[in-house]
Tab-separated table of C-alpha atoms in Angstrom:
chain	number	residue	atom	x	y	z
J	11	MET	CA	121.194	186.443	129.416
J	12	PHE	CA	122.819	185.432	126.115
J	13	PHE	CA	124.974	182.886	127.950
J	14	SER	CA	121.891	181.430	129.634
J	15	TYR	CA	120.191	181.067	126.270
J	16	LEU	CA	123.228	179.265	124.860
J	17	LYS	CA	123.250	176.831	127.788
J	18	GLU	CA	119.762	175.723	126.760
J	19	SER	CA	120.597	175.553	123.050
J	20	PHE	CA	124.194	174.265	122.906
J	21	PHE	CA	123.055	171.186	120.997
J	22	GLU	CA	121.759	173.278	118.082
J	23	CYS	CA	123.904	174.046	115.078
J	24	PHE	CA	125.866	177.267	114.838
J	25	ASN	CA	123.669	178.794	112.125
J	26	ASP	CA	120.523	178.334	114.218
J	27	VAL	CA	122.210	180.109	117.123
J	28	ARG	CA	123.321	182.948	114.859
J	29	ASN	CA	119.849	183.309	113.332
J	30	LYS	CA	118.114	183.327	116.712
J	31	THR	CA	120.603	185.879	117.997
J	32	VAL	CA	119.705	188.225	115.149
J	33	ARG	CA	115.972	187.747	115.652
J	34	LYS	CA	116.013	188.130	119.440
J	35	TRP	CA	118.718	190.739	120.034
J	36	ASN	CA	119.140	192.201	116.555
J	37	THR	CA	122.838	191.423	116.803
J	38	SER	CA	124.927	189.573	114.251
J	39	ILE	CA	127.762	187.288	115.347
J	40	SER	CA	130.275	185.306	113.336
J	41	LYS	CA	130.240	181.526	113.086
J	42	SER	CA	133.512	181.255	115.014
J	43	LYS	CA	132.136	183.433	117.815
J	44	ALA	CA	128.984	181.303	117.977
J	45	GLN	CA	131.157	178.196	118.150
J	46	ARG	CA	133.302	179.592	120.972
J	47	ALA	CA	130.226	180.692	122.923
J	48	MET	CA	128.602	177.275	122.516
J	49	GLU	CA	131.800	175.556	123.665
J	50	MET	CA	131.819	177.776	126.761
J	51	ALA	CA	128.182	176.900	127.432
J	52	LEU	CA	128.880	173.192	126.938
J	53	LYS	CA	131.801	173.401	129.363
J	54	ASN	CA	129.587	175.178	131.878
J	55	VAL	CA	126.814	172.568	131.566
J	56	LEU	CA	128.906	169.379	131.458
J	57	GLY	CA	132.142	170.550	133.019
J	58	SER	CA	135.660	170.481	131.609
J	59	PHE	CA	136.640	167.160	130.039
J	60	GLN	CA	140.229	167.740	131.103
J	61	GLU	CA	139.233	168.359	134.719
J	62	GLN	CA	137.064	165.236	134.711
J	63	TYR	CA	139.983	163.099	133.526
J	64	LYS	CA	142.072	164.534	136.360
J	65	ARG	CA	139.597	162.967	138.783
J	66	ILE	CA	139.764	159.469	137.276
J	67	TYR	CA	141.539	158.137	140.378
J	68	ASP	CA	138.776	159.589	142.584
J	69	TYR	CA	136.222	157.742	140.458
J	70	ALA	CA	138.201	154.493	140.689
J	71	HIS	CA	138.521	154.774	144.472
J	72	GLU	CA	134.795	155.499	144.820
J	73	LEU	CA	133.922	152.426	142.749
J	74	MET	CA	136.073	150.230	144.987
J	75	ARG	CA	134.715	151.860	148.145
J	76	ALA	CA	131.091	151.350	147.111
J	77	ASN	CA	131.731	147.878	145.641
J	78	PRO	CA	134.317	146.054	147.796
J	79	GLY	CA	136.023	143.236	145.939
J	80	SER	CA	135.652	144.877	142.543
J	81	THR	CA	138.551	145.194	140.119
J	82	VAL	CA	139.309	148.702	138.888
J	83	LYS	CA	142.458	149.448	136.894
J	84	VAL	CA	143.702	152.819	135.697
J	85	LYS	CA	146.561	152.962	133.223
J	86	VAL	CA	148.315	156.242	132.468
J	87	GLU	CA	151.286	157.279	130.354
J	88	ASP	CA	154.069	159.655	131.300
J	89	MET	CA	154.364	162.455	128.712
J	90	ASN	CA	156.859	165.213	129.475
J	91	GLY	CA	156.395	164.710	133.192
J	92	LEU	CA	152.607	164.737	132.981
J	93	LYS	CA	150.331	161.767	133.637
J	94	VAL	CA	148.059	161.224	130.623
J	95	PHE	CA	145.035	158.918	130.736
J	96	ASN	CA	145.434	155.770	128.657
J	97	ARG	CA	143.096	152.954	129.786
J	98	PHE	CA	140.432	152.217	132.382
J	99	TYR	CA	139.045	148.769	133.344
J	100	VAL	CA	136.111	147.872	135.623
J	101	CYS	CA	134.719	144.519	136.774
J	102	LEU	CA	132.258	144.873	139.654
J	103	LYS	CA	132.188	142.279	142.447
J	104	ALA	CA	128.491	141.511	141.959
J	105	CYS	CA	129.116	140.740	138.292
J	106	LYS	CA	132.010	138.426	139.158
J	107	ASP	CA	129.871	136.510	141.646
J	108	SER	CA	126.903	136.272	139.274
J	109	PHE	CA	128.927	134.760	136.449
J	110	ILE	CA	129.126	131.425	138.264
J	111	SER	CA	125.460	130.823	137.412
J	112	CYS	CA	125.798	131.934	133.776
J	113	ARG	CA	126.215	129.861	130.652
J	114	PRO	CA	129.862	129.116	129.751
J	115	ILE	CA	129.964	131.769	127.032
J	116	ILE	CA	131.213	135.367	127.012
J	117	ALA	CA	130.377	137.809	124.229
J	118	LEU	CA	132.994	140.457	123.466
J	119	ASP	CA	132.445	143.679	121.570
J	120	GLY	CA	133.902	147.130	121.072
J	121	CYS	CA	132.579	150.474	119.879
J	122	SER	CA	133.893	153.971	119.285
J	123	LEU	CA	133.331	156.725	121.834
J	124	LYS	CA	132.021	159.968	120.356
J	125	GLY	CA	133.224	162.266	123.120
J	126	PHE	CA	135.740	165.086	122.877
J	127	TYR	CA	138.762	162.792	123.291
J	128	GLY	CA	137.371	159.747	121.468
J	129	GLY	CA	138.663	156.296	122.358
J	130	GLU	CA	137.097	152.833	122.328
J	131	LEU	CA	134.770	151.036	124.730
J	132	LEU	CA	135.429	147.293	125.149
J	133	THR	CA	132.793	145.114	126.797
J	134	ALA	CA	132.343	141.525	128.024
J	135	ILE	CA	128.798	140.176	128.410
J	136	GLY	CA	127.607	136.912	129.929
J	137	ARG	CA	124.316	135.021	129.500
J	138	ASP	CA	122.334	133.806	132.501
J	139	PRO	CA	120.121	130.652	132.520
J	140	ASN	CA	117.148	132.775	131.353
J	141	ASP	CA	119.179	133.965	128.355
J	142	GLN	CA	119.393	137.488	129.791
J	143	MET	CA	122.515	139.592	129.432
J	144	LEU	CA	124.896	140.090	132.360
J	145	PRO	CA	127.535	142.814	131.965
J	146	LEU	CA	130.786	141.349	133.261
J	147	ALA	CA	133.402	144.012	132.586
J	148	TYR	CA	134.127	147.058	130.495
J	149	ALA	CA	137.166	149.106	129.596
J	150	VAL	CA	137.922	152.429	127.965
J	151	VAL	CA	141.042	152.228	125.791
J	152	GLU	CA	142.838	154.493	123.362
J	153	VAL	CA	142.204	152.301	120.309
J	154	GLU	CA	140.783	148.856	119.519
J	155	CYS	CA	143.808	146.724	118.666
J	156	LYS	CA	145.522	143.473	119.601
J	157	ASP	CA	147.399	145.071	122.499
J	158	SER	CA	144.317	146.693	124.067
J	159	TRP	CA	142.234	143.517	123.676
J	160	THR	CA	145.041	141.439	125.206
J	161	TRP	CA	145.211	143.795	128.173
J	162	PHE	CA	141.422	143.663	128.611
J	163	LEU	CA	141.180	139.871	128.284
J	164	GLN	CA	144.046	139.193	130.693
J	165	LEU	CA	142.246	141.179	133.387
J	166	LEU	CA	138.892	139.589	132.520
J	167	ILE	CA	140.256	136.026	132.673
J	168	GLU	CA	141.723	136.702	136.098
J	169	ASP	CA	138.390	138.101	137.324
J	170	VAL	CA	136.220	135.187	136.161
J	171	GLY	CA	138.398	132.560	137.810
J	172	GLY	CA	141.672	132.218	135.939
J	173	VAL	CA	142.902	130.219	132.960
J	174	HIS	CA	141.682	126.845	134.282
J	175	VAL	CA	138.092	128.183	134.444
J	176	CYS	CA	138.243	129.950	131.080
J	177	GLU	CA	139.383	126.779	129.324
J	178	GLY	CA	135.754	125.672	129.489
J	179	ILE	CA	134.321	129.007	128.319
J	180	THR	CA	133.527	129.987	124.737
J	181	PHE	CA	134.502	133.557	123.839
J	182	MET	CA	132.439	135.051	121.022
J	183	TYR	CA	133.497	138.330	119.410
J	184	ASP	CA	130.986	140.750	117.918
J	185	GLN	CA	128.065	138.317	118.378
J	186	GLN	CA	129.319	135.993	115.650
J	187	LYS	CA	126.506	133.986	114.133
J	188	VAL	CA	126.611	130.212	114.266
J	189	SER	CA	125.559	128.369	111.123
J	190	ARG	CA	122.718	126.174	112.402
J	191	LYS	CA	122.740	123.923	109.345
J	192	ARG	CA	126.455	123.256	109.677
J	193	GLU	CA	126.205	122.523	113.393
J	194	MET	CA	123.177	120.297	112.944
J	195	ARG	CA	124.950	118.241	110.278
J	196	ALA	CA	127.895	117.762	112.632
J	197	ILE	CA	125.556	116.661	115.449
J	198	LYS	CA	123.757	114.210	113.152
J	199	GLU	CA	127.040	112.509	112.339
J	200	VAL	CA	127.834	112.078	116.039
J	201	ASN	CA	124.421	111.326	117.548
J	202	ASN	CA	121.304	110.871	115.423
J	203	ASP	CA	118.944	110.878	118.447
J	204	ALA	CA	120.288	114.251	119.582
J	205	PHE	CA	119.865	115.533	116.027
J	206	LYS	CA	116.186	114.465	115.951
J	207	HIS	CA	115.580	116.145	119.318
J	208	LEU	CA	117.159	119.449	118.267
J	209	ILE	CA	115.619	119.554	114.796
J	210	ALA	CA	112.162	119.452	116.391
J	211	LEU	CA	112.885	122.560	118.489
J	212	PRO	CA	112.343	126.170	117.324
J	213	PRO	CA	115.603	127.588	115.851
J	214	ARG	CA	116.223	130.056	118.703
J	215	GLN	CA	115.768	127.439	121.424
J	216	ALA	CA	117.984	124.983	119.569
J	217	PHE	CA	120.661	127.688	119.165
J	218	ILE	CA	120.619	128.372	122.908
J	219	LEU	CA	121.090	124.668	123.632
J	220	LEU	CA	123.978	124.500	121.178
J	221	ILE	CA	125.891	127.278	122.922
């Protein structure tokens, strides 16, 4: 009964669990005991993180089975004879095929994962003709650094058509903002008619045309 209650309340802080335990069962428990019980409940609800990582190859194989032509890469490290998860990359076939109709720009970004083992999530996003986002690829890596980005980009470049295709693509990291005034001045120096056309457009529409 107590375990069932914890399963429903594992997201609450330890003190709330301790206080409710006293009120409902007139039993006092320590903070460490409340923490251990909540961890057990969390494991029961979501499963063991360690066991889930052991099935990473099953997940990769299922992705490729359900999405033939997709690219799925699993990178592990050998530590004392044990295989330890290091990186995971996914680019689905439908996303690869859809990129051919997208604008020649790819936005890159990364964010921290707040799970038990942490890590970083790297993403690549395209823009279709309607200015809607198209997820191209994502990867889970140990840390956001030059080596992990290089690994991610090498796989991404291969998936979107190779180096000769990517030479005509603009890669933008962290949604970098373009200075409209600076770009418009540069356009005016090259082609005054184009400048007059763009200056008459709303800023957002002109920005889309520039990229």
